[in-house]
Coordinates of C-alpha atoms in Angstrom, one line a residue:
Chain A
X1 CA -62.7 -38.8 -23.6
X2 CA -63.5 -37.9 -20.1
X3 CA -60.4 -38.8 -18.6
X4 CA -57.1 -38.8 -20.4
X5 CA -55.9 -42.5 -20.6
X6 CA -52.0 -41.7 -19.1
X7 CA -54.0 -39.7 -15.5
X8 CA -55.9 -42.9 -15.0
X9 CA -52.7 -45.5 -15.2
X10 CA -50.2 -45.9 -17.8
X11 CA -49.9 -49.6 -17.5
X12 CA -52.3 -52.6 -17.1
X13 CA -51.9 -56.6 -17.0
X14 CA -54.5 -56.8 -19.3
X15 CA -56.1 -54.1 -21.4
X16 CA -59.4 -55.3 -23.2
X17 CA -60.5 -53.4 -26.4
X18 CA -64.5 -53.2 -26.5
X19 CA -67.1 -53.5 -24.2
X20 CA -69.3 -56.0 -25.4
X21 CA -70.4 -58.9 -24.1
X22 CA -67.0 -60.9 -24.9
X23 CA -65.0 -57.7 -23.4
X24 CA -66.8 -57.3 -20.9
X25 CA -66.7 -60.7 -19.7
X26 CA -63.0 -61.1 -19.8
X27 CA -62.6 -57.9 -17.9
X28 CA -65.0 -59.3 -15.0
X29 CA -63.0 -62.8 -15.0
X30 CA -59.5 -61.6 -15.1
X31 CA -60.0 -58.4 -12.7
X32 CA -61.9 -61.2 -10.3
X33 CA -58.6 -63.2 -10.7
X34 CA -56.7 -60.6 -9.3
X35 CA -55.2 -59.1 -12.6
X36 CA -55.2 -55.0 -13.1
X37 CA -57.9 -54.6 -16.3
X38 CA -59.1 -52.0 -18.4
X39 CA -61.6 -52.2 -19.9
X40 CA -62.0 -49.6 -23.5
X41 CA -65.0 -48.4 -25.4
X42 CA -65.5 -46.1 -28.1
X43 CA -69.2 -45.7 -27.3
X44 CA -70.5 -43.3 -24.7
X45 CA -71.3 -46.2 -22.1
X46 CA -71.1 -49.2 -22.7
X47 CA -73.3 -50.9 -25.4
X48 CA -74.3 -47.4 -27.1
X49 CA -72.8 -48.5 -30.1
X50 CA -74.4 -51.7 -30.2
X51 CA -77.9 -52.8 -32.2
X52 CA -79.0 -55.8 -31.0
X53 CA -82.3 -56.7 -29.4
X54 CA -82.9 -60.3 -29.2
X55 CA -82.8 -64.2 -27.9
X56 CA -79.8 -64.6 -25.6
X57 CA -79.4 -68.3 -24.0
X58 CA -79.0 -68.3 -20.3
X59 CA -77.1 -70.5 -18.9
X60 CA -73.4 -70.0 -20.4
X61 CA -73.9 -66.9 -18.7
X62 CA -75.2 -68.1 -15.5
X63 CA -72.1 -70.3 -15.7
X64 CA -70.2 -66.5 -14.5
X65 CA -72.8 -64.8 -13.0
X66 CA -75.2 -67.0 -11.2
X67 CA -77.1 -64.2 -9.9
X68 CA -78.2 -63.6 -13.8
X69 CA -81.5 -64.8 -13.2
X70 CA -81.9 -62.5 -10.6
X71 CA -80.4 -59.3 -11.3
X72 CA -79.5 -59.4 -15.4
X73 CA -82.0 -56.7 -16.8
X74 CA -83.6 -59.7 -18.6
X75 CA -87.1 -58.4 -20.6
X76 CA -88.6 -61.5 -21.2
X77 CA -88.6 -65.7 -20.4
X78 CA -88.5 -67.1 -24.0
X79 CA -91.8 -69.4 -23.7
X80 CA -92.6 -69.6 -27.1
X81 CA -90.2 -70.4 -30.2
X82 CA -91.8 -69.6 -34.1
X83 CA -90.8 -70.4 -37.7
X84 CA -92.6 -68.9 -40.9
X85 CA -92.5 -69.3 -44.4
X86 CA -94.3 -66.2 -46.1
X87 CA -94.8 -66.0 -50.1
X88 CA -97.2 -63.0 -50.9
X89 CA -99.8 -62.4 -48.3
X90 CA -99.8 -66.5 -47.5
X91 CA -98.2 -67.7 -44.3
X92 CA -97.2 -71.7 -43.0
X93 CA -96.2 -71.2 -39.2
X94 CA -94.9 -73.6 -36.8
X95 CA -94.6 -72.9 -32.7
X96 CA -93.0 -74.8 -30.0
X97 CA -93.9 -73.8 -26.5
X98 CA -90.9 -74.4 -24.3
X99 CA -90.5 -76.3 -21.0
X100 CA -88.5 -74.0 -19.1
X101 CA -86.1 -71.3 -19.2
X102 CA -84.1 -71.5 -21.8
X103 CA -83.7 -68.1 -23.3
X104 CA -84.3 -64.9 -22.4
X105 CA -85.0 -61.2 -24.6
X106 CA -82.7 -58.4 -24.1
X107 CA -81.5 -55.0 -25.5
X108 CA -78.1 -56.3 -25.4
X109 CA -76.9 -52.0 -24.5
X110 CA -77.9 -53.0 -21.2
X111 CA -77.0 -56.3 -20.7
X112 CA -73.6 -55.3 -21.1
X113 CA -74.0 -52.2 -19.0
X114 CA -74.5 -54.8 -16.6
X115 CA -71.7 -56.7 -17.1
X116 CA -69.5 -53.9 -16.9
X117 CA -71.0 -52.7 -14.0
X118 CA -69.7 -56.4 -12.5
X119 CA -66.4 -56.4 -14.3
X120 CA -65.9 -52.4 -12.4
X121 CA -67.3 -53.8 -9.0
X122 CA -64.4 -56.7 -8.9
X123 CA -61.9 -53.9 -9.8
X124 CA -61.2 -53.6 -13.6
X125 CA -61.3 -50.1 -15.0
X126 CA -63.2 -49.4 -17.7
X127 CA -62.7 -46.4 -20.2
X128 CA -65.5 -44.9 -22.6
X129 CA -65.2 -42.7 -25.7
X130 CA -62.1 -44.1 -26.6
X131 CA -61.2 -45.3 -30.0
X132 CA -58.4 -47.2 -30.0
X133 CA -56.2 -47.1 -33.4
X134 CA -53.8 -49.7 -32.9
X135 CA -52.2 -52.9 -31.1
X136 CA -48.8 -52.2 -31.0
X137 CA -46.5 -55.1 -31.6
X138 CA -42.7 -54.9 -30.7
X139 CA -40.2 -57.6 -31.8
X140 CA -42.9 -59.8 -31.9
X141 CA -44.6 -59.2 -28.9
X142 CA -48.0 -57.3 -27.8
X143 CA -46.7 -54.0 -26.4
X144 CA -50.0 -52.4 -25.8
X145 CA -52.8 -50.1 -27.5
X146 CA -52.4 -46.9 -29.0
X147 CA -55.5 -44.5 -29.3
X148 CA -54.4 -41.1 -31.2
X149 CA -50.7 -39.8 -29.0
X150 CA -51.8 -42.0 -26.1
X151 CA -50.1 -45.6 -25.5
X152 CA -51.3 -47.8 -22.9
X153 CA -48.7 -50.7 -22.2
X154 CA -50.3 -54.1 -21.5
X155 CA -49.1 -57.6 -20.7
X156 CA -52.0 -59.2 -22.9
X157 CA -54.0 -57.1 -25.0
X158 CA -57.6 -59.0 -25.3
X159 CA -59.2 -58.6 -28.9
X160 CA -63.0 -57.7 -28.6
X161 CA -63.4 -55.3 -31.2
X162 CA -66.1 -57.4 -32.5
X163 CA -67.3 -57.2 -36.4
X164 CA -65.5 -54.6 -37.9
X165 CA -62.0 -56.1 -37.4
X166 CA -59.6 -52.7 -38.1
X167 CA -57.6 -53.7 -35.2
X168 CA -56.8 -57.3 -36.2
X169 CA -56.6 -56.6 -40.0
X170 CA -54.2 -54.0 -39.5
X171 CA -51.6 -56.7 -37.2
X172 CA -52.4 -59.3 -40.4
X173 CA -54.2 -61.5 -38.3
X174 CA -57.6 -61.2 -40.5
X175 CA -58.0 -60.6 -44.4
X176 CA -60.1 -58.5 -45.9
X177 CA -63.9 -59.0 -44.8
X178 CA -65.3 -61.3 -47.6
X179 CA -69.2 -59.5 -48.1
X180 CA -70.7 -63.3 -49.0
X181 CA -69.7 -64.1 -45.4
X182 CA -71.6 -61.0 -43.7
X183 CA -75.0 -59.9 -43.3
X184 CA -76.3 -56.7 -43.1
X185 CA -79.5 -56.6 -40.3
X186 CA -81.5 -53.8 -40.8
X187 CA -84.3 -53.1 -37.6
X188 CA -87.2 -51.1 -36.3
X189 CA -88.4 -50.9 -32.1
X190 CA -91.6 -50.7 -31.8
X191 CA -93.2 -49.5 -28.4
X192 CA -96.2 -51.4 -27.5
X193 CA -97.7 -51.7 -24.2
X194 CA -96.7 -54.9 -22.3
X195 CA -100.2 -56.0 -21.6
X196 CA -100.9 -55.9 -25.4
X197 CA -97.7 -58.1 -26.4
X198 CA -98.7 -61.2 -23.9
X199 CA -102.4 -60.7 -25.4
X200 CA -101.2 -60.5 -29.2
X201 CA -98.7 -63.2 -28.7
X202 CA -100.7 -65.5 -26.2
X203 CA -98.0 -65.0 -23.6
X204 CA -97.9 -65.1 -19.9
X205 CA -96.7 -62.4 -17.8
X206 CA -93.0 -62.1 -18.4
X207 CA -93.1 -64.8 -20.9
X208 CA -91.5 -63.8 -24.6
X209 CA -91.7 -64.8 -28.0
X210 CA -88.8 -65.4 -30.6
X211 CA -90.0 -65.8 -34.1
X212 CA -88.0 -66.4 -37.2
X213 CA -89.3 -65.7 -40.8
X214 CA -88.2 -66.6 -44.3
X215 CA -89.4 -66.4 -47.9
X216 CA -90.1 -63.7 -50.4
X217 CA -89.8 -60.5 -47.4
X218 CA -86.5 -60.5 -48.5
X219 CA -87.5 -59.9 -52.0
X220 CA -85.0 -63.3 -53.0
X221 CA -82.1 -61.9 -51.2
X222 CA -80.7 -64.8 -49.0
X223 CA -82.0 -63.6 -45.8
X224 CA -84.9 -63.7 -43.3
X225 CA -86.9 -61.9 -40.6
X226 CA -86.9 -61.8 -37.0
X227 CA -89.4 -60.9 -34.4
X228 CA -88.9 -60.5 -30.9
X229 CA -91.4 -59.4 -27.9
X230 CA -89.0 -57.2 -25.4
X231 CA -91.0 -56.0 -21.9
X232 CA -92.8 -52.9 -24.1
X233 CA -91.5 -52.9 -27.4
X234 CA -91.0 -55.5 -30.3
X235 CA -87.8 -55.8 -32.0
X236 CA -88.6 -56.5 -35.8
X237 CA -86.1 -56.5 -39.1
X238 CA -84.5 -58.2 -41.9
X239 CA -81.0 -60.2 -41.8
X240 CA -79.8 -60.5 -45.7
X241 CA -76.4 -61.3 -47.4
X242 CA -74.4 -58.1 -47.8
X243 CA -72.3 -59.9 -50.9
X244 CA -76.0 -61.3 -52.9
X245 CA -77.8 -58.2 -52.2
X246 CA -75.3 -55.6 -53.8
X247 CA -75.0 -58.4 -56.7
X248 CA -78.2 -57.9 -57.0
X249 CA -78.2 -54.1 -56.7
X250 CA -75.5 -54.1 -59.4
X251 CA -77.5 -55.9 -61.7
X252 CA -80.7 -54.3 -61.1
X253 CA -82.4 -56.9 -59.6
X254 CA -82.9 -54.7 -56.4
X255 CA -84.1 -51.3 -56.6
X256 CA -85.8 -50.8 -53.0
X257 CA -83.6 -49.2 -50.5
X258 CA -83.2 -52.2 -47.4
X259 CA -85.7 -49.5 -45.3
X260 CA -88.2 -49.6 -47.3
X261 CA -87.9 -54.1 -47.0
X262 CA -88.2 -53.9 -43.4
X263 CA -91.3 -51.4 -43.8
X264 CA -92.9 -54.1 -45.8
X265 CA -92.3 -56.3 -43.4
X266 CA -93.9 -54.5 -40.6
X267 CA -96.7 -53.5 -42.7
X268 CA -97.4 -57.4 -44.1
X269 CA -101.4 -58.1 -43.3
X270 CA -100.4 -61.2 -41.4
X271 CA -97.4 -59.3 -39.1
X272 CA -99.0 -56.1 -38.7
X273 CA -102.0 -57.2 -36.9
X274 CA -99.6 -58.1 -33.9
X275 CA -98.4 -54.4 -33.6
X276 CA -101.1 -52.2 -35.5
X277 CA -100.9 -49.6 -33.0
X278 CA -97.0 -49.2 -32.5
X279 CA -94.7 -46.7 -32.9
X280 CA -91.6 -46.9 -34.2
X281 CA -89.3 -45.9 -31.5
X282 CA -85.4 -46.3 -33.1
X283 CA -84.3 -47.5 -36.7
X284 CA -80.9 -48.9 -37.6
X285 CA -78.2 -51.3 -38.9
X286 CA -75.4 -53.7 -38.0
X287 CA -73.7 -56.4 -39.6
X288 CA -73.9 -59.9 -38.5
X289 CA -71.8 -63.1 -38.9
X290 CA -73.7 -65.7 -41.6
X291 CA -72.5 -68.9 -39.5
X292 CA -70.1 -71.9 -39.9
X293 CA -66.2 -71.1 -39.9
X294 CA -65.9 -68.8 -42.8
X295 CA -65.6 -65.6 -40.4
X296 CA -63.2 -67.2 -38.0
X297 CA -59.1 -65.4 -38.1
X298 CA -56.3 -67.3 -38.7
X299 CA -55.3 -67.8 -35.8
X300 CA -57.0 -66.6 -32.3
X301 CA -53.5 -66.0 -30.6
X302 CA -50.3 -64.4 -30.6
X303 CA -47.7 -63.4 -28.5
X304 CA -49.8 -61.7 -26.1
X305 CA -53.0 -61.3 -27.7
X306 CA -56.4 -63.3 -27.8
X307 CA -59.1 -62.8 -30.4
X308 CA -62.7 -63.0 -28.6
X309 CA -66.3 -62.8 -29.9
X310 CA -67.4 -61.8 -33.0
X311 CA -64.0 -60.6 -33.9
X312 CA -63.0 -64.1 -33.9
X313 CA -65.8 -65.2 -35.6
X314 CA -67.8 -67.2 -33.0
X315 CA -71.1 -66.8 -34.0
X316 CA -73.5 -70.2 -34.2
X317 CA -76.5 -70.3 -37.1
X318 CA -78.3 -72.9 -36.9
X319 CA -80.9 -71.9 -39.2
X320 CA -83.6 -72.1 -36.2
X321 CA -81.3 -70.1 -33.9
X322 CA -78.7 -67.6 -33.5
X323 CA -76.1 -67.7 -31.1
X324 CA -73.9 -64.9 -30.8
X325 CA -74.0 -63.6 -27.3
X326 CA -73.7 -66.8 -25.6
X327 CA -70.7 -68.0 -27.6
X328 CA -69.1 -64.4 -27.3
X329 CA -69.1 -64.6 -23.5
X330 CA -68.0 -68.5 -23.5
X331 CA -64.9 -67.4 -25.8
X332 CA -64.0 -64.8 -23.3
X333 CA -64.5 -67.0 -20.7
X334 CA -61.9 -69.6 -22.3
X335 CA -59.8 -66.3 -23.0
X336 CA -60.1 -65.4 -19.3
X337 CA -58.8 -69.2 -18.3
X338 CA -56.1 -69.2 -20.6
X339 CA -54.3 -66.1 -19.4
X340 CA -55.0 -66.8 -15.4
X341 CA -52.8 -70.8 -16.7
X342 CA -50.7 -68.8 -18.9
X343 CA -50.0 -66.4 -15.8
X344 CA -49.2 -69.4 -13.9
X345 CA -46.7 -71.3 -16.6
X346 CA -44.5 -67.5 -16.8
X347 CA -45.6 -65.7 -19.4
X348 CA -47.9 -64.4 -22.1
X349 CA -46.0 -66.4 -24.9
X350 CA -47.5 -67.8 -28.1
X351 CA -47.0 -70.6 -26.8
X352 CA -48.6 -70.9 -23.8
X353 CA -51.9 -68.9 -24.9
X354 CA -52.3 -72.0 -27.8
X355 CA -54.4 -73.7 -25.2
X356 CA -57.0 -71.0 -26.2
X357 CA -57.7 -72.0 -29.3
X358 CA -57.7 -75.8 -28.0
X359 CA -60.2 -74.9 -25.6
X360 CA -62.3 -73.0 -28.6
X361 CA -62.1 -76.3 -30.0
X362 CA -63.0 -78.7 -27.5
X363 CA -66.4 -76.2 -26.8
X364 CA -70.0 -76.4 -27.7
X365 CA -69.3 -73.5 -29.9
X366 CA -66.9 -74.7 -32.1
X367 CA -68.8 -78.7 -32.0
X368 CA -71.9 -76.4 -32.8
X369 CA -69.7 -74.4 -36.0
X370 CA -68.8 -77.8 -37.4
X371 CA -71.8 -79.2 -37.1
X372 CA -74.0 -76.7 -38.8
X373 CA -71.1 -76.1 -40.7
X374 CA -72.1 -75.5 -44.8
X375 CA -75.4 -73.9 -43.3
X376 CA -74.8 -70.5 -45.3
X377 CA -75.1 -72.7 -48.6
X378 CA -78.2 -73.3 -47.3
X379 CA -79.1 -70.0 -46.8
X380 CA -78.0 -68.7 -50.3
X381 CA -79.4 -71.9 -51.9
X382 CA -82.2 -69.9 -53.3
X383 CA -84.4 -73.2 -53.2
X384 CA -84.5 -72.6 -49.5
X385 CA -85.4 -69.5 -49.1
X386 CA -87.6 -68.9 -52.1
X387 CA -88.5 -72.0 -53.4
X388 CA -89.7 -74.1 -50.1
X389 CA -91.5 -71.2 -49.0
X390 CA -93.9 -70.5 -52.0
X391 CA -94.4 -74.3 -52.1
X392 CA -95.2 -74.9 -48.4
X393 CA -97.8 -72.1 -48.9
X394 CA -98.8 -72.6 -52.2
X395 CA -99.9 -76.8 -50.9
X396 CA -101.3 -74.7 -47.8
X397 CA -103.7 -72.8 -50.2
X398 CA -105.1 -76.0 -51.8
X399 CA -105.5 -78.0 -48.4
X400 CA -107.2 -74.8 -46.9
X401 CA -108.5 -72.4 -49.4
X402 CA -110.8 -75.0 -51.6
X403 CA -114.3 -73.3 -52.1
X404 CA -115.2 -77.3 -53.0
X405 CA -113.0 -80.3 -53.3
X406 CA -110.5 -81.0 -50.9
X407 CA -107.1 -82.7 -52.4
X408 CA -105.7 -85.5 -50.6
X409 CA -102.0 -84.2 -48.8
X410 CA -100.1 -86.1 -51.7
X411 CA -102.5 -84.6 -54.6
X412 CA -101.9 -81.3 -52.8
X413 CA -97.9 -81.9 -52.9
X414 CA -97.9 -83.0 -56.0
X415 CA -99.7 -80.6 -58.0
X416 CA -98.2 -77.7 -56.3
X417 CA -94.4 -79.2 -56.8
X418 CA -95.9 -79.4 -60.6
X419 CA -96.9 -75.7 -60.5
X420 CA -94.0 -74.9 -58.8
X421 CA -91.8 -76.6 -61.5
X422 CA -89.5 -78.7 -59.2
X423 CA -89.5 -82.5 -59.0
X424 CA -90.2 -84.6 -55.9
X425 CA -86.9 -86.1 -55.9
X426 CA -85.4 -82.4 -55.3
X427 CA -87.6 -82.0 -52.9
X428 CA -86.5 -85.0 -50.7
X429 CA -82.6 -84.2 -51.6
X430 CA -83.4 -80.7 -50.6
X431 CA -84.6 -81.3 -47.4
X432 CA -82.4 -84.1 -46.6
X433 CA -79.3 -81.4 -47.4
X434 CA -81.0 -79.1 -44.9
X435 CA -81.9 -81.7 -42.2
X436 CA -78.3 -82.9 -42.3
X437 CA -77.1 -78.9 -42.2
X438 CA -79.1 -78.0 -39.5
Chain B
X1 CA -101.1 -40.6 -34.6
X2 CA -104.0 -42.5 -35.6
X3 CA -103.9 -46.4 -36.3
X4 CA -104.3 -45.4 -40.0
X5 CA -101.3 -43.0 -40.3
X6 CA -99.1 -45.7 -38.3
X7 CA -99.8 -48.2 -41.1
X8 CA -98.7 -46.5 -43.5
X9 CA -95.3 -47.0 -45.2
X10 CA -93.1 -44.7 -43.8
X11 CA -89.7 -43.5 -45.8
X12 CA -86.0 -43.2 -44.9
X13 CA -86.1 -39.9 -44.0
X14 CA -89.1 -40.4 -41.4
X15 CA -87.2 -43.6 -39.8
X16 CA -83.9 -41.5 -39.6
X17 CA -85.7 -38.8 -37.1
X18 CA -86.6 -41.7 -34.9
X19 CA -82.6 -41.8 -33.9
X20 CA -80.1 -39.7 -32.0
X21 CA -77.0 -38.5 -33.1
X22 CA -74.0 -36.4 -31.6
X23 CA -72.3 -35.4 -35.0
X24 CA -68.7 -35.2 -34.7
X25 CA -67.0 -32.2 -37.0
X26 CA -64.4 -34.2 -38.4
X27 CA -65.8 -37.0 -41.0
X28 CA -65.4 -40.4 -40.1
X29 CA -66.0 -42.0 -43.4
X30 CA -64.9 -40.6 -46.8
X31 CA -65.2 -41.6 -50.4
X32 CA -61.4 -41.3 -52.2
X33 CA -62.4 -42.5 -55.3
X34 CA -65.9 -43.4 -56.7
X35 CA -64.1 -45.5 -59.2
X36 CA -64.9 -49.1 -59.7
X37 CA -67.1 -48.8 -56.3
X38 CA -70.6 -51.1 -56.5
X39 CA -73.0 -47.6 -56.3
X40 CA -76.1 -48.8 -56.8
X41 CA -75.4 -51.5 -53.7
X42 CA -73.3 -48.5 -51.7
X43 CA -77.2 -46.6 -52.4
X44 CA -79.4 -49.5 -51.6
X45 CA -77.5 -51.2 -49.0
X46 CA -76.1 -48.5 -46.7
X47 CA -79.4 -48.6 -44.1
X48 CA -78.9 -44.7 -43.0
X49 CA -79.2 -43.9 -46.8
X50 CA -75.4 -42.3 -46.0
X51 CA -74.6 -42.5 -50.1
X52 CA -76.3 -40.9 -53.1
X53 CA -75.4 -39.4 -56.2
X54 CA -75.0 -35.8 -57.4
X55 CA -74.6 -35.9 -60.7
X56 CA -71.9 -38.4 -61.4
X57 CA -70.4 -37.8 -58.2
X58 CA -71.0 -40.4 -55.2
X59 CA -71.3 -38.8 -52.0
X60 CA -71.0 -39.6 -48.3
X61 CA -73.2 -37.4 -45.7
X62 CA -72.1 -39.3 -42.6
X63 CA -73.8 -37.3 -40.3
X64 CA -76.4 -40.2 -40.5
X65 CA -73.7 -43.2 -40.1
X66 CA -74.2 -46.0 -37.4
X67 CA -70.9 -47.0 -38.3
X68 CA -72.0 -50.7 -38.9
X69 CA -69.7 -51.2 -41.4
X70 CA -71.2 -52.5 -44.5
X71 CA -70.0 -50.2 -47.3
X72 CA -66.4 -51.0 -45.9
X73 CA -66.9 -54.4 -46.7
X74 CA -68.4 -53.0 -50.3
X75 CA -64.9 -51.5 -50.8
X76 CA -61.7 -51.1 -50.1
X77 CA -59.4 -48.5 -47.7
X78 CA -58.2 -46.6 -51.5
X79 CA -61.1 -46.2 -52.3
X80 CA -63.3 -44.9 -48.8
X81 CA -61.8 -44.0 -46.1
X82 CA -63.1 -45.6 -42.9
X83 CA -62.7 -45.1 -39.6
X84 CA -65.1 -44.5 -36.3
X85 CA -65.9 -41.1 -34.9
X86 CA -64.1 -40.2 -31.7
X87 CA -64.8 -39.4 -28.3
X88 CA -68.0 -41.3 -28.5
X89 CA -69.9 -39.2 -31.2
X90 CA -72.2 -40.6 -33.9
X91 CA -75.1 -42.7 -33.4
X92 CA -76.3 -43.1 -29.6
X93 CA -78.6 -46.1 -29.3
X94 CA -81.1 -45.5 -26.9
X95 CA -83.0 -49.4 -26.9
X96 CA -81.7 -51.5 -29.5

């Protein structure tokens, strides 16, 4: 702690715990609106704690800082979107080049240095290497923080702890993290000139690539891979199920340690060749949200409190995307709103910060969570992610990898669904389930 | 390094020098009691490689944490204790 918390101001309107994208947005809002902010961090700086190098969608973020095109330290212009199915060394892939800019690649460390850089330029104060241990609560009411002997009072206390809720599960206000909900992601950077990622990846200067992969590189943990092009590095790794994976560790069924997955991933004949020459420049772990509304508190309010972020479990999966910054920053942004009204109507009551979650659900976010709602069935139906794969590739082989007679599409389909042992039928209810999911 | 040695599978151990870590001298994380705990996925799973055995006993090096948070989900607070590091020690991203 570099200065001691009760030297700097013993007393906020607002104090915000974490400085992540949804923390740091609220500070930037609500010291903008005129309200005294701090902003805490247990991380040396802001973002040090945070892994997470990926696809971030622009314009909810442009919607608060409109100079984001401009000044955000943005790596790469999302031009190209990929899917792949991989079973063994076969590989189906699918691309969409976009129209225009969409999405963009960051190191999310220093987008949020960023945004605390804005939220300290309107006037909030923001702390680092602090942990904070507690949201104090008297009679009912948010009193403040506590971090070891040091209380800081506040009038609203603004919940962006993010995953890990200790904060939020200690005031009751989330259960017990339920593993079949989480997902552990498990990544490599890997430095490679920037010239040599727009060659590789057929991209133009500045232009990025965001490619998502699923099939047996999870060795039939409900999962997939990602791959993202960053100015002079690649961001690669491995998203799977934290509750099937220790099932399956338990039972035997998985004896490799996660590293050694993701090394098999970068190593795979048809990945590698992208980033033969790389080095591995940083290694690590985080958990992720799986999707839909299992994460999501009880309740997103109290008496002076709002839940933001991941901690309130606002992360969208589509399946084709992930949306976690985005929605993290829209949240605190409908946080941000509902304290300036709240300010306005008298007071930080229950009642008047309900409109927060009403605003939560009148979003994109939560119309997006509903929508794609059941999509973790999807994920940890095992006919997605293992058996679609090694049937898309396995009717690949026979279209493309005949040394004489070429199969019609339907003999193709046919024979392999035979091979594969799954009936046609399945196969159409299958994909209508995921259609309708997605 | 040649292209040759970069292709090659590289193991925990080698990955884990890639990060940076201020090690705080108080532990962060602590196993309280090994019993009923889901080893082999606290072994597999944790992505630092933080667990192994000795023995029959389960232990915890969290010199090597990122704090991410997965073998608290594996458990439960009586059986390892979890908390972060203070004054910003432990793992120090660099990219990300």
């Amino acid at each position: 702690m570099r200065v001691l918390i009760a030297m700097v101001r013993d007393r906020f309107d607002i104090v915000i715990v974490g400085a992540g994208p949804a923390g740091c947005t609220a500070a930037y809002l609500l010291a903008k609106a005129g309200f005294s902010v701090l902003l805490v961090d247990r991380g040396r700086g802001a973002g040090s704690k945070l892994l997470w190098g990926g696809k971030a969608y622009a314009q909810p973020l442009r919607d608060i800082w409109p100079e984001l095109d401009r000044e955000a330290p943005i790596h790469r212009w999302v031009s190209r979107d990929r899917f792949s199915f991989v079973w063994g060394d076969r590989v189906l892939t699918l691309e969409y080049k976009l129209g225009r800019k969409v999405a963009f690649t960051v190191y999310l460390p220093e987008l949020v240095s960023w945004m605390a850089r804005k939220a300290e330029s309107v006037g909030a104060t923001f702390i680092d290497e602090v942990v904070i241990d507690e949201i104090i609560v008297r009679d009912g009411v948010v009193y403040g923080v506590r971090s070891g002997n040091d209380i800081i009072r506040a009038n609203v206390v603004v919940d962006a702890e993010g995953i890990n809720r200790m904060l939020l599960e200690k005031l009751g206000l989330a259960s017990k993290p339920n593993p079949y909900s989480l997902s552990l992601g498990v990544k490599e950077v890997l430095s490679l000139d920037s010239k040599l990622i727009e060659e590789r990846f057929n991209l133009d200067k500045g232009e990025g690539l965001a490619w998502l992969v699923a099939g047996d590189i999870t060795k039939g943990i409900p999962g997939g891979g990602f791959i993202y092009t960053m100015r002079d590095s690649i961001s690669i790794g491995l998203v799977l199920s934290i509750g099937h994976a220790a099932d399956m560790a338990e039972k035997g069924l998985l004896k490799e340690h996660v590293s050694s997955l993701v090394e098999s991933f970068r190593l795979h004949p048809y990945f590698r060749v992208y980033w033969r020459e790389a080095d591995i420049i940083e290694y690590g772990g985080r958990m992720a949200i799986e999707g839909g509304l299992s994460y999501m508190p009880k309740k997103l309010y109290t008496n002076g409190l709002l839940v933001v972020g991941d901690a309130a479990g606002l992360l969208v999966n589509t399946g084709y995307t992930i949306r976690g910054v985005d929605t993290a920053v829209t949240s605190a942004r409908l946080a941000a709103e509902t304290i300036v009204e709240a300010h306005n109507k008298g007071g930080f009551t229950e009642d008047n910060l309900r409109a927060y979650e009403e605003k939560i659900k009148r979003s994109y976010i939560y119309k997006e969570l509903v929508e794609h709602r059941g999509i973790e069935d999807v994920f940890r139906d095992q006919f997605f992610f293992t058996k679609f794969p090694a049937l898309a590739t396995r009717i690949g082989a026979k279209l493309f990898e005949s040394d004489y007679e070429e199969p019609s599409m339907l003999r193709a389909l046919l024979d392999s669904a035979r091979e594969e042992d799954i009936s046609i039928l399945r196969i159409i209810y299958k994909l209508g389930r995921v259609a309708r999911k997605l | 390094m040649s292209q040759q040695s970069r292709l090659k599978q590289l193991k925990l151990e080698e990955l884990l020098q890639r990060d940076v870590w201020d090690v705080d001298e108080d532990r962060h994380i602590e196993v309280l009691n090994q019993e009923g705990l889901p080893i082999k996925a606290l072994i597999i799973l944790c992505p630092m490689g933080c667990y192994s055995m000795a023995g029959d006993k389960l232990l915890m090096s969290y010199e090597g944490c990122v704090e991410c948070g997965t073998c608290r989900v594996l458990s439960s607070p009586d059986k390892i204790r979890w908390s972060y590091p203070r004054s910003g020690r432990g793992i120090q991203y660099r990219y990300t």
